[in-house]
């Protein structure tokens, strides 16, 4: 296989883009990434998206976005792994470049969650869970996560307030990110008093739905210098899966696919958790942050919440997390989130994270989760 | 890159499977292919599907099918390119094996079009077209193809009856295929008198919606002999795209992506149209057969219909087409069709096509089309 580098990154601000359609958002991100890389063509485009069929009545995004970006004719296809779709598209692009069959590859992801004329957002998101064995009971996706959080609090004798550090850190970090949806800090009091959504998950445990698109340009690592002095090598790339149904798992409190994909990525990169300088994890809900930190080796079982409580996840802490605001405050355009995480990790490694910059960042990890842990994609990026 | 072979194939009969759900159909095909290859594990699963969200309220098929097939944990993701999803999944599997990162890869595709409780089939299929510029006028997918056929008949002075040979050949071939949906021959009179759907497309110009699943197992070509004496090498693999909207194309009568992907596949395989022993083309509608034959070099522009009229596409003709019944008579479970085509091509090359067998078949081509020509994936398979 060939080694692969990221030579260009692009993103739209995350938010409610009433004046931009699905294809326009994707165009903005793809063009920004191509401009950043200084390329005017590409061999292939892999598109991450979850909800375009449900919300916009539009599938078949591969050729649509390739054409709209002025790249008519190239290999182009959509990749779907629920909220893990974005990083899954990067994984496919990685395979394409690694194979030697494609040289310049665009991985783009887009989600347009506003303009939901059919009122199908909640049912669309729920399709990430098992339709026959979970959804049939009428449960929503936030309710599934609430069950996980309830169980976690019971098993490990943790209070709701113990999770506050995740949201507080994310909001504090988003202040410095011009592309974030919520650029305002929150207090512990605001967290504890936020309105309940599905007990114990309240509004500030939850990432907001949003519109947005992000893109990266990949090429063979030996060629990266031809395009940029600021290349970022993909040192590790891995995808693992688990059952869709939470009740089918050996241990509902353990994200096995997070462990599996992280271990594969660590092994490929030849590093361990102690070597990682920042971690863009998938904080769709507070509980996911705790479980992700445990399964990837940053905290012992049942202790993930402590890293938030004691400040370890802050920019000056042991393992800075969600350094640009995370899903919680940057916003969570579901199928696009995985590429936002990778773009932000690359910004950090390139020293272009502005007020969010982590000093001397050399190795960054990004972990994108689909469903309640059924698809987990982990990438480790290294400054070149 | 590593060369790639198909070491296992599996399929369910195509039809109305009221007693089998989406996941059961996929399971049947995956298990059949694994049994055929003699493998009990795999490194990755790429799933082609178009409509599971619309019809079954279930996305996130990668982990769902991996888990249900006893492969929990492996890399697994869905690939979507409308009706071209099946071959697109094979293309992703091909990249994964070629890269050297995965060894044993399953490419499976499934579609469950019955049990359409929300009555969303027509709108779901239409999502392959451009929602903002085509569907907004209320056009359905068959109507888009009817516009193409009308224009073709006008431009080239061809009658509706001139297309009859495509359906007659497909139905005659399906008689010998135990997995085909319609195992009965049809007459010219039946074709000309069939009920009109969208003028000039009548019932026998149209492939039927259906349930079904198909799968192939890929491995590095040098290892194929460890599994089978009946390996099939993927000599060429290519995907190309075009605009979703027909009105945006330079020439609506030309499938540019069929030409582009076929030319890339020919070049990779080092062959041309004259070397191909059989061609599983995408006869979703009669007009697509004619356009596909022209764009891939088997007929001159405007002359594709002649190959049907003069018998060239029959099993004993110059270029046997849809040798197991094609979409028209084997049936068209949309997102699964691309892998049915590849499985059938492999059956021919392995000499296992039974009553459908093309004598001395050495090179087979399969071409899968998404939308009205926006995603086109071409594979050339070679007997090892």
XYZ file of C-alpha atoms in Angstrom:
768
model
C 0.000 0.000 0.000
C 0.943 3.625 -0.485
C 1.111 6.052 2.403
C -1.517 8.809 2.222
C -1.488 12.503 3.160
C -4.034 15.258 3.497
C -3.001 18.183 1.308
C -6.128 20.329 1.493
C -8.958 21.064 3.897
C -12.205 22.999 3.589
C -15.354 23.613 5.595
C -18.415 25.787 5.745
C -19.480 27.405 8.997
C -21.810 25.081 10.895
C -25.280 26.436 11.490
C -28.650 27.011 9.887
C -27.929 27.758 6.245
C -31.350 28.749 4.998
C -29.870 30.346 1.886
C -27.659 27.418 0.817
C -28.921 24.060 -0.442
C -27.326 20.660 0.031
C -25.333 20.890 -3.184
C -24.234 24.467 -2.509
C -22.884 23.562 0.927
C -20.955 20.636 -0.527
C -19.640 22.852 -3.293
C -18.390 25.420 -0.788
C -16.423 22.824 1.168
C -15.021 21.037 -1.890
C -13.935 24.283 -3.542
C -12.321 25.503 -0.318
C -10.377 22.254 0.025
C -9.309 22.265 -3.616
C -8.182 25.858 -3.286
C -6.274 25.020 -0.141
C -4.501 22.141 -1.881
C -4.006 24.092 -5.087
C -5.580 21.393 -7.245
C -8.017 22.009 -10.087
C -8.945 18.418 -10.747
C -9.328 15.136 -8.904
C -9.563 11.451 -9.753
C -12.386 10.544 -7.401
C -14.884 11.906 -4.885
C -16.260 9.975 -1.900
C -19.237 11.659 -0.258
C -20.335 11.104 3.317
C -23.983 11.803 4.046
C -26.751 10.296 6.120
C -30.061 12.105 5.587
C -30.292 13.607 2.109
C -32.925 11.112 1.011
C -35.098 11.685 4.054
C -34.777 15.453 4.326
C -34.081 16.663 0.801
C -35.623 13.890 -1.311
C -32.258 13.477 -2.982
C -30.023 10.443 -3.031
C -27.244 9.775 -5.566
C -24.978 12.486 -4.145
C -21.740 11.195 -5.697
C -22.366 12.380 -9.245
C -24.492 15.331 -8.090
C -21.707 16.903 -6.080
C -18.940 15.945 -8.494
C -20.845 17.632 -11.303
C -21.761 20.720 -9.281
C -18.113 21.139 -8.254
C -17.011 21.137 -11.882
C -15.665 17.589 -11.791
C -18.212 15.879 -14.024
C -17.196 12.384 -15.040
C -14.917 11.334 -12.187
C -15.519 8.313 -9.973
C -17.938 9.549 -7.324
C -20.089 7.690 -4.826
C -21.837 8.137 -1.514
C -20.742 6.296 1.628
C -23.161 5.874 4.523
C -22.546 4.779 8.095
C -25.144 6.908 9.898
C -23.401 9.692 11.882
C -20.126 7.934 11.029
C -20.575 8.622 7.313
C -18.046 11.449 7.141
C -15.040 9.528 8.420
C -16.217 6.466 6.483
C -15.919 8.520 3.289
C -12.361 9.451 4.282
C -11.667 5.784 4.898
C -12.820 4.934 1.348
C -10.677 7.718 -0.063
C -7.762 6.420 1.939
C -8.223 2.938 0.432
C -8.442 4.412 -3.078
C -5.153 6.331 -2.753
C -3.431 3.532 -0.853
C -4.346 1.097 -3.644
C -2.405 3.069 -6.207
C -5.491 3.320 -8.407
C -6.337 6.954 -7.621
C -3.943 9.819 -6.943
C -5.899 12.960 -6.087
C -9.024 12.103 -4.121
C -11.626 14.350 -2.545
C -13.479 13.174 0.535
C -16.421 15.435 1.227
C -19.349 15.209 3.580
C -22.492 17.267 3.751
C -25.670 17.373 5.775
C -28.649 19.671 5.394
C -30.913 19.172 8.409
C -32.975 22.357 8.196
C -35.620 22.670 5.452
C -37.085 19.459 6.796
C -40.375 19.909 4.989
C -41.535 16.335 5.537
C -40.812 16.520 9.277
C -38.728 13.384 8.948
C -35.651 14.369 10.941
C -36.375 12.355 14.069
C -37.398 9.251 12.149
C -34.463 9.700 9.790
C -31.940 9.892 12.629
C -33.535 6.865 14.270
C -32.709 4.785 11.167
C -29.191 4.518 12.585
C -30.649 2.143 15.183
C -32.222 -1.253 14.570
C -35.620 -0.690 12.949
C -36.977 -4.152 13.729
C -35.803 -4.518 17.328
C -35.283 -0.995 18.708
C -37.340 1.509 16.728
C -40.398 -0.697 16.653
C -40.869 0.170 20.322
C -41.148 3.856 19.419
C -37.815 4.868 20.872
C -35.955 7.862 19.463
C -32.229 8.179 19.071
C -31.801 10.535 22.012
C -33.834 8.130 24.154
C -31.425 5.292 23.290
C -28.560 7.442 24.506
C -30.533 8.348 27.617
C -30.826 4.651 28.462
C -27.056 4.323 28.132
C -26.466 7.349 30.340
C -28.931 6.136 32.987
C -27.192 2.812 33.116
C -23.745 4.422 33.303
C -24.787 6.653 36.205
C -26.209 3.633 38.019
C -23.308 1.260 37.368
C -20.566 3.682 38.272
C -22.378 5.816 40.860
C -21.963 9.010 38.862
C -24.223 12.059 38.996
C -25.503 14.053 36.049
C -23.392 17.019 37.156
C -20.268 14.890 36.820
C -20.670 15.114 33.038
C -20.775 18.910 33.001
C -17.112 19.297 32.081
C -17.687 17.888 28.592
C -20.172 20.563 27.559
C -18.342 23.353 29.389
C -15.066 22.480 27.678
C -16.691 22.190 24.249
C -18.445 25.553 24.531
C -15.321 27.269 25.869
C -13.299 25.924 22.955
C -15.885 26.917 20.354
C -15.507 30.585 21.260
C -12.260 30.608 19.299
C -13.605 28.744 16.250
C -15.156 31.038 13.633
C -16.925 28.053 12.034
C -18.627 26.905 15.237
C -22.389 27.149 15.675
C -22.415 28.183 19.349
C -19.512 30.517 20.091
C -20.372 31.168 23.707
C -19.140 29.712 26.987
C -21.565 28.065 29.383
C -21.494 27.762 33.162
C -21.985 24.788 35.433
C -25.245 26.356 36.566
C -26.484 26.634 32.997
C -25.626 22.955 32.448
C -27.419 21.708 35.522
C -30.502 23.847 34.866
C -30.853 23.149 31.142
C -34.193 21.782 29.984
C -34.649 18.027 30.031
C -34.922 16.179 26.699
C -34.866 12.504 27.639
C -33.942 11.928 31.270
C -31.046 12.218 32.140
C -30.017 13.880 28.850
C -30.730 17.607 28.896
C -30.251 20.284 26.289
C -26.591 20.858 27.180
C -25.755 17.151 27.070
C -26.873 17.176 23.447
C -25.190 18.309 20.278
C -27.346 20.500 18.026
C -28.613 19.498 14.583
C -27.078 21.725 11.935
C -26.253 22.236 8.284
C -22.683 22.039 7.096
C -20.119 20.505 4.793
C -16.425 19.719 5.083
C -13.845 18.225 2.745
C -10.276 16.980 2.601
C -8.008 16.316 -0.371
C -5.837 13.200 -0.219
C -2.807 12.227 -2.260
C 0.067 9.744 -1.983
C 2.325 10.898 0.854
C 5.486 11.077 -1.282
C 3.730 13.600 -3.550
C 2.373 15.800 -0.768
C 5.348 18.185 -0.868
C 4.507 19.045 -4.469
C 1.300 20.646 -3.216
C 1.992 21.954 0.265
C 4.587 22.482 2.956
C 1.847 21.811 5.449
C 0.900 18.219 4.716
C -0.692 15.985 7.301
C 0.015 12.285 7.053
C -2.709 9.745 7.819
C -0.712 7.590 10.200
C -3.605 5.337 11.131
C -7.013 4.623 9.601
C -9.455 2.002 10.821
C -13.154 1.221 10.855
C -14.827 -1.264 13.165
C -18.452 -2.158 13.784
C -20.746 -3.552 16.472
C -24.377 -4.619 16.630
C -26.902 -1.888 15.835
C -29.012 -2.921 18.815
C -27.653 -1.948 22.200
C -29.365 -4.941 23.828
C -27.409 -7.297 21.577
C -24.025 -6.172 22.878
C -22.012 -8.198 25.317
C -21.609 -5.067 27.432
C -23.757 -2.016 26.698
C -21.316 0.108 28.699
C -18.414 -0.606 26.381
C -17.879 0.753 22.870
C -16.175 -2.329 21.466
C -15.894 -0.793 17.993
C -14.176 2.249 19.505
C -11.632 -0.013 21.136
C -11.175 -2.148 18.012
C -10.791 0.748 15.588
C -8.545 2.712 17.954
C -6.305 -0.288 18.568
C -5.960 -0.888 14.833
C -5.175 2.785 14.254
C -2.660 2.883 17.137
C -0.961 -0.238 15.803
C -0.758 1.115 12.276
C 0.645 4.421 13.522
C 2.950 2.752 16.020
C 1.684 4.901 18.884
C -0.492 4.671 21.979
C -2.880 6.961 23.834
C -0.009 8.680 25.650
C 1.385 9.888 22.348
C -1.801 11.619 21.201
C -1.713 15.413 21.550
C -5.417 16.056 20.989
C -8.515 13.955 20.477
C -11.508 15.026 18.422
C -14.048 12.624 19.858
C -17.700 12.151 19.005
C -19.560 14.063 21.744
C -23.026 13.740 20.230
C -24.167 13.267 23.846
C -22.091 13.587 27.034
C -22.327 9.865 27.620
C -20.615 9.166 24.286
C -17.617 11.270 25.349
C -17.146 9.255 28.529
C -17.512 5.908 26.748
C -15.183 6.954 23.930
C -12.413 8.016 26.327
C -12.663 4.675 28.122
C -12.695 2.445 25.052
C -9.747 4.217 23.420
C -7.471 3.894 26.415
C -7.533 7.395 27.920
C -9.455 6.408 31.037
C -10.252 3.264 32.964
C -13.690 1.684 32.679
C -16.269 3.853 34.400
C -13.785 6.717 34.802
C -14.150 8.605 31.525
C -16.244 11.317 33.182
C -13.332 12.101 35.549
C -11.254 13.522 32.691
C -13.969 16.121 32.225
C -14.429 16.695 35.930
C -10.726 17.267 36.649
C -9.896 19.340 33.569
C -7.773 16.766 31.763
C -9.688 17.362 28.532
C -9.152 21.114 28.477
C -6.727 22.702 25.990
C -3.971 22.760 28.624
C -4.892 19.361 30.059
C -3.472 15.897 29.632
C -5.545 15.084 26.539
C -7.274 18.088 24.954
C -10.662 17.025 23.585
C -13.007 18.704 21.095
C -10.540 21.529 20.722
C -12.655 23.462 18.211
C -15.937 22.967 20.046
C -16.773 19.366 19.240
C -20.186 18.200 18.134
C -21.661 19.956 21.149
C -20.682 23.508 20.273
C -19.228 23.469 16.767
C -22.494 21.679 15.858
C -23.372 18.236 14.508
C -24.427 18.082 10.868
C -24.624 14.358 11.309
C -23.183 12.799 8.140
C -20.656 15.624 7.789
C -19.300 15.595 11.330
C -16.577 12.996 10.700
C -14.852 15.217 8.174
C -15.210 18.310 10.365
C -13.316 16.373 13.042
C -10.535 15.484 10.606
C -10.369 19.008 9.181
C -10.072 20.448 12.703
C -7.391 17.920 13.656
C -5.505 18.966 10.519
C -5.920 22.656 11.434
C -4.295 21.899 14.779
C -1.386 19.979 13.230
C -0.839 22.720 10.654
C -0.770 25.334 13.400
C -3.810 27.050 11.886
C -6.288 26.635 14.724
C -6.106 30.274 15.783
C -7.418 30.898 19.267
C -8.042 27.131 19.598
C -4.423 26.186 18.887
C -2.923 23.369 20.965
C 0.783 24.116 21.295
C 3.213 21.753 19.604
C 0.491 19.411 18.388
C 2.141 16.619 16.409
C -0.303 13.693 16.644
C -4.072 14.079 16.594
C -6.798 11.460 16.781
C -10.320 11.810 15.376
C -13.035 9.315 16.180
C -16.415 9.374 14.445
C -19.330 7.290 15.736
C -22.385 6.097 13.839
C -25.492 4.979 15.704
C -25.053 4.210 19.385
C -21.610 2.778 18.591
C -22.276 0.425 15.661
C -19.920 2.155 13.208
C -16.749 3.683 14.623
C -14.005 5.119 12.453
C -10.705 6.230 13.973
C -8.017 8.225 12.218
C -4.633 9.258 13.597
C -3.040 12.216 11.836
C 0.584 13.273 12.043
C 2.241 16.597 11.250
C 4.728 16.155 8.410
C -1.778 -2.311 -6.464
C -2.629 -5.970 -6.001
C -4.608 -7.911 -8.565
C -8.017 -9.054 -7.295
C -10.075 -12.204 -7.853
C -13.611 -13.338 -7.081
C -13.465 -16.599 -5.116
C -17.099 -16.903 -4.061
C -20.537 -15.969 -5.332
C -24.006 -16.099 -3.797
C -27.511 -14.949 -4.595
C -31.095 -15.339 -3.545
C -33.816 -15.951 -6.086
C -35.218 -12.634 -7.315
C -38.889 -12.096 -6.605
C -41.370 -11.101 -3.954
C -39.939 -12.423 -0.691
C -42.773 -11.730 1.693
C -41.336 -14.105 4.275
C -37.770 -12.726 4.277
C -36.754 -9.315 5.595
C -33.975 -7.085 4.336
C -31.422 -8.533 6.718
C -32.457 -12.120 6.030
C -32.071 -11.680 2.286
C -28.612 -10.182 2.756
C -27.701 -13.002 5.119
C -28.756 -15.631 2.571
C -26.556 -14.139 -0.138
C -23.542 -13.534 2.109
C -23.674 -17.027 3.586
C -24.024 -18.592 0.135
C -21.001 -16.671 -1.123
C -18.930 -17.521 1.960
C -19.854 -21.165 1.593
C -18.952 -21.084 -2.071
C -15.541 -19.592 -1.277
C -15.029 -21.802 1.749
C -14.292 -18.875 4.050
C -15.621 -18.465 7.572
C -14.438 -14.961 8.203
C -13.758 -11.766 6.304
C -11.892 -8.522 6.854
C -14.505 -6.158 5.492
C -18.012 -5.911 4.072
C -19.185 -3.304 1.561
C -22.950 -3.188 1.148
C -24.753 -1.840 -1.903
C -28.291 -0.640 -1.321
C -30.494 2.205 -2.487
C -33.871 2.187 -0.740
C -33.644 0.669 2.739
C -34.200 4.028 4.421
C -37.251 4.839 2.324
C -38.910 1.440 2.286
C -37.767 -0.255 5.490
C -36.975 2.713 7.740
C -33.489 1.279 8.171
C -30.191 2.831 7.204
C -26.780 1.868 8.597
C -26.717 -1.476 6.760
C -22.967 -2.059 7.042
C -22.867 -3.102 10.701
C -26.404 -4.530 10.578
C -25.566 -7.067 7.895
C -22.063 -7.792 9.165
C -23.491 -8.589 12.587
C -26.399 -10.643 11.259
C -23.994 -12.689 9.129
C -21.885 -13.535 12.175
C -19.125 -11.089 11.319
C -19.603 -8.566 14.115
C -16.768 -6.111 14.422
C -15.358 -6.053 10.909
C -15.113 -2.949 8.763
C -18.544 -2.601 7.170
C -20.205 0.283 5.368
C -22.934 1.037 2.861
C -22.185 2.379 -0.602
C -24.902 4.182 -2.567
C -25.046 5.141 -6.213
C -28.791 4.712 -6.858
C -29.375 1.625 -9.062
C -25.592 1.472 -9.509
C -25.061 0.777 -5.793
C -24.315 -2.930 -6.219
C -21.378 -2.590 -8.571
C -20.214 0.468 -6.641
C -19.898 -1.743 -3.565
C -17.784 -4.181 -5.583
C -15.668 -1.270 -6.722
C -15.019 -0.284 -3.065
C -14.164 -3.883 -2.203
C -11.827 -3.980 -5.160
C -10.023 -0.860 -3.902
C -9.758 -2.346 -0.394
C -8.133 -5.578 -1.619
C -6.011 -3.805 -4.223
C -4.650 -1.495 -1.513
C -3.191 -4.384 0.439
C -5.093 -3.295 3.550
C -7.790 -5.979 3.396
C -7.467 -9.570 2.220
C -10.852 -11.289 2.348
C -13.609 -8.853 1.442
C -17.341 -9.399 1.021
C -19.268 -7.216 -1.368
C -22.990 -7.707 -0.861
C -26.034 -5.884 -2.127
C -29.622 -6.133 -1.060
C -32.915 -4.523 -1.912
C -36.325 -5.111 -0.368
C -38.906 -3.323 -2.486
C -42.042 -5.115 -1.344
C -43.449 -4.339 2.136
C -43.534 -0.705 1.079
C -45.818 0.334 3.909
C -45.201 4.045 3.461
C -45.926 3.882 -0.274
C -42.616 5.560 -0.915
C -41.249 3.400 -3.727
C -41.904 5.776 -6.605
C -40.592 8.804 -4.731
C -37.647 6.775 -3.453
C -36.633 5.644 -6.929
C -37.017 9.185 -8.211
C -34.319 10.328 -5.756
C -31.798 8.972 -8.263
C -32.686 11.978 -10.426
C -32.108 15.651 -9.642
C -34.590 16.647 -6.954
C -34.287 20.396 -7.534
C -34.329 20.461 -11.334
C -36.074 17.277 -12.497
C -38.298 15.905 -9.740
C -39.688 19.299 -8.870
C -41.708 19.105 -12.089
C -43.409 15.956 -10.824
C -41.678 13.587 -13.197
C -41.163 9.954 -12.200
C -38.158 7.848 -13.040
C -39.920 5.842 -15.738
C -41.100 9.111 -17.284
C -37.519 10.347 -17.525
C -36.616 7.192 -19.417
C -39.683 7.632 -21.606
C -38.410 11.071 -22.638
C -35.089 9.504 -23.604
C -36.808 6.771 -25.597
C -39.084 9.250 -27.375
C -36.097 11.328 -28.377
C -34.148 8.280 -29.548
C -37.045 7.108 -31.732
C -37.331 10.589 -33.237
C -33.600 11.186 -33.773
C -32.865 7.818 -35.334
C -36.224 7.076 -36.980
C -36.764 3.920 -34.935
C -40.119 2.362 -34.055
C -41.159 1.002 -30.711
C -41.243 -2.509 -32.175
C -37.556 -2.193 -33.078
C -36.751 -2.529 -29.364
C -38.664 -5.795 -28.977
C -35.582 -7.976 -29.280
C -34.210 -6.787 -25.941
C -37.178 -8.010 -23.914
C -37.653 -11.156 -26.001
C -33.989 -12.130 -25.530
C -34.056 -11.411 -21.800
C -37.193 -13.443 -21.203
C -35.933 -16.338 -23.345
C -32.678 -16.413 -21.376
C -34.394 -16.252 -17.995
C -36.171 -19.542 -18.657
C -32.912 -21.329 -17.871
C -32.091 -19.309 -14.734
C -33.600 -20.781 -11.561
C -33.058 -17.468 -9.738
C -34.938 -15.378 -12.278
C -38.251 -13.727 -11.441
C -39.986 -14.278 -14.804
C -39.004 -17.649 -16.264
C -41.199 -17.459 -19.324
C -40.562 -16.512 -22.918
C -42.537 -13.685 -24.515
C -43.572 -13.117 -28.119
C -43.291 -10.098 -30.346
C -47.049 -9.777 -30.185
C -47.008 -9.742 -26.386
C -44.374 -7.011 -26.501
C -46.226 -4.778 -28.913
C -49.548 -5.212 -27.097
C -48.276 -4.758 -23.532
C -49.936 -2.060 -21.459
C -48.491 1.431 -21.702
C -46.739 2.867 -18.636
C -45.215 6.120 -19.861
C -45.383 6.516 -23.628
C -43.485 4.921 -25.366
C -42.365 2.674 -22.480
C -44.750 -0.206 -21.982
C -44.793 -2.998 -19.423
C -42.403 -5.183 -21.425
C -39.898 -2.385 -21.917
C -39.617 -2.183 -18.140
C -37.766 -4.262 -15.598
C -39.815 -5.328 -12.583
C -39.241 -4.145 -9.021
C -38.204 -7.059 -6.841
C -36.584 -8.250 -3.640
C -33.192 -9.898 -3.723
C -29.610 -10.003 -2.536
C -26.335 -11.075 -4.097
C -22.748 -11.228 -2.882
C -19.210 -11.890 -4.030
C -16.066 -12.680 -2.031
C -12.859 -10.999 -3.168
C -9.242 -11.809 -2.351
C -5.813 -10.997 -3.755
C -5.468 -12.854 -7.073
C -2.296 -14.720 -6.092
C -4.198 -16.267 -3.163
C -7.278 -17.285 -5.132
C -5.972 -20.795 -5.805
C -5.890 -21.477 -2.072
C -9.675 -21.189 -2.057
C -10.881 -22.362 -5.435
C -9.932 -23.835 -8.779
C -12.652 -21.706 -10.275
C -11.454 -18.183 -9.573
C -12.495 -15.241 -11.681
C -10.056 -12.380 -12.030
C -11.285 -8.788 -12.053
C -9.413 -7.679 -15.141
C -10.965 -4.226 -15.256
C -12.876 -2.097 -12.769
C -14.000 1.469 -13.341
C -16.635 3.939 -12.222
C -17.552 7.114 -14.054
C -20.253 9.722 -13.533
C -22.323 12.260 -15.412
C -24.800 14.954 -14.454
C -27.906 13.739 -12.647
C -30.098 15.915 -14.830
C -30.583 14.730 -18.385
C -31.062 18.299 -19.610
C -27.585 19.198 -18.343
C -25.813 16.693 -20.578
C -24.009 17.711 -23.724
C -25.894 14.980 -25.581
C -28.864 13.296 -23.896
C -28.595 10.438 -26.389
C -25.115 9.470 -25.245
C -24.180 7.709 -21.982
C -20.851 9.442 -21.510
C -20.221 7.671 -18.203
C -20.793 4.312 -19.913
C -18.184 5.200 -22.482
C -15.753 6.550 -19.893
C -16.031 3.635 -17.482
C -15.941 1.037 -20.281
C -12.879 2.632 -21.854
C -11.066 2.650 -18.515
C -12.027 -0.983 -17.905
C -10.990 -2.023 -21.444
C -7.661 -0.247 -21.005
C -6.991 -1.832 -17.642
C -7.872 -5.284 -18.977
C -6.004 -4.723 -22.223
C -9.000 -5.727 -24.323
C -11.676 -4.195 -26.531
C -15.343 -4.854 -27.303
C -14.453 -7.586 -29.808
C -12.809 -9.617 -27.048
C -15.854 -9.673 -24.767
C -17.739 -12.991 -24.805
C -20.859 -11.810 -22.987
C -22.198 -8.523 -21.689
C -24.462 -8.198 -18.665
C -25.834 -4.748 -19.399
C -28.293 -2.645 -17.434
C -31.617 -3.161 -19.231
C -33.782 -1.339 -16.674
C -35.661 -0.059 -19.728
C -35.191 -1.069 -23.386
C -33.770 2.347 -24.188
C -30.933 1.833 -21.680
C -29.869 -1.359 -23.486
C -29.565 0.440 -26.798
C -27.660 3.385 -25.309
C -25.343 1.101 -23.340
C -24.397 -0.959 -26.405
C -23.584 2.227 -28.312
C -21.523 3.918 -25.607
C -19.445 0.812 -24.889
C -18.435 0.253 -28.505
C -20.669 -2.623 -29.569
C -22.788 -0.564 -31.950
C -22.536 2.735 -33.778
C -24.458 5.747 -32.510
C -28.165 5.267 -33.083
C -27.674 1.597 -34.035
C -27.806 -0.158 -30.663
C -31.353 -1.364 -31.293
C -30.162 -3.231 -34.411
C -28.232 -5.732 -32.293
C -31.524 -6.720 -30.730
C -33.415 -6.683 -34.008
C -30.911 -8.876 -35.873
C -30.236 -11.369 -33.069
C -26.667 -10.334 -32.291
C -27.450 -10.215 -28.559
C -28.811 -13.752 -28.367
C -26.784 -16.516 -26.697
C -25.465 -17.658 -30.076
C -25.036 -14.122 -31.399
C -22.066 -11.821 -31.792
C -22.324 -10.402 -28.250
C -24.665 -12.327 -25.924
C -26.448 -9.883 -23.625
C -28.339 -10.437 -20.352
C -27.590 -14.120 -20.582
C -29.407 -15.004 -17.342
C -32.436 -12.812 -18.020
C -31.097 -9.343 -17.310
C -32.943 -6.778 -15.259
C -35.980 -7.327 -17.459
C -36.630 -10.977 -16.632
C -34.261 -11.937 -13.813
C -35.752 -8.903 -12.054
C -34.358 -5.587 -10.811
C -33.938 -5.282 -7.027
C -32.423 -1.886 -7.709
C -29.471 -1.524 -5.345
C -28.671 -5.241 -5.605
C -28.720 -5.547 -9.380
C -25.068 -4.662 -9.909
C -23.896 -7.658 -7.927
C -26.406 -9.982 -9.597
C -24.822 -8.974 -12.893
C -21.329 -9.756 -11.600
C -22.427 -13.038 -10.011
C -24.039 -14.116 -13.291
C -20.964 -13.137 -15.279
C -18.907 -15.241 -12.867
C -21.331 -18.158 -13.271
C -20.750 -18.004 -17.017
C -16.951 -17.878 -16.682
C -16.986 -20.757 -14.211
C -19.110 -22.819 -16.582
C -21.901 -22.967 -14.012
C -24.620 -21.146 -15.913
C -26.605 -24.305 -16.639
C -29.101 -23.895 -19.436
C -27.898 -20.299 -19.855
C -24.276 -21.282 -20.461
C -22.385 -19.383 -23.158
C -19.863 -21.786 -24.646
C -16.176 -21.052 -24.047
C -16.844 -17.828 -22.200
C -13.507 -16.353 -21.139
C -14.142 -12.610 -20.797
C -17.366 -11.117 -19.468
C -18.373 -7.511 -18.988
C -20.941 -6.238 -16.475
C -22.202 -2.687 -16.555
C -24.384 -1.257 -13.796
C -26.174 2.094 -14.240
C -27.440 4.451 -11.558
C -30.025 7.079 -12.386
C -30.540 7.856 -16.046
C -26.801 7.374 -16.575
C -25.233 9.471 -13.800
C -23.339 6.611 -12.122
C -21.972 3.881 -14.364
C -19.714 1.109 -13.100
C -18.093 -1.316 -15.520
C -16.288 -4.513 -14.582
C -14.502 -6.922 -16.897
C -14.073 -10.425 -15.499
C -11.707 -13.073 -16.814
C -11.716 -16.839 -16.334
C -8.562 -17.891 -14.497
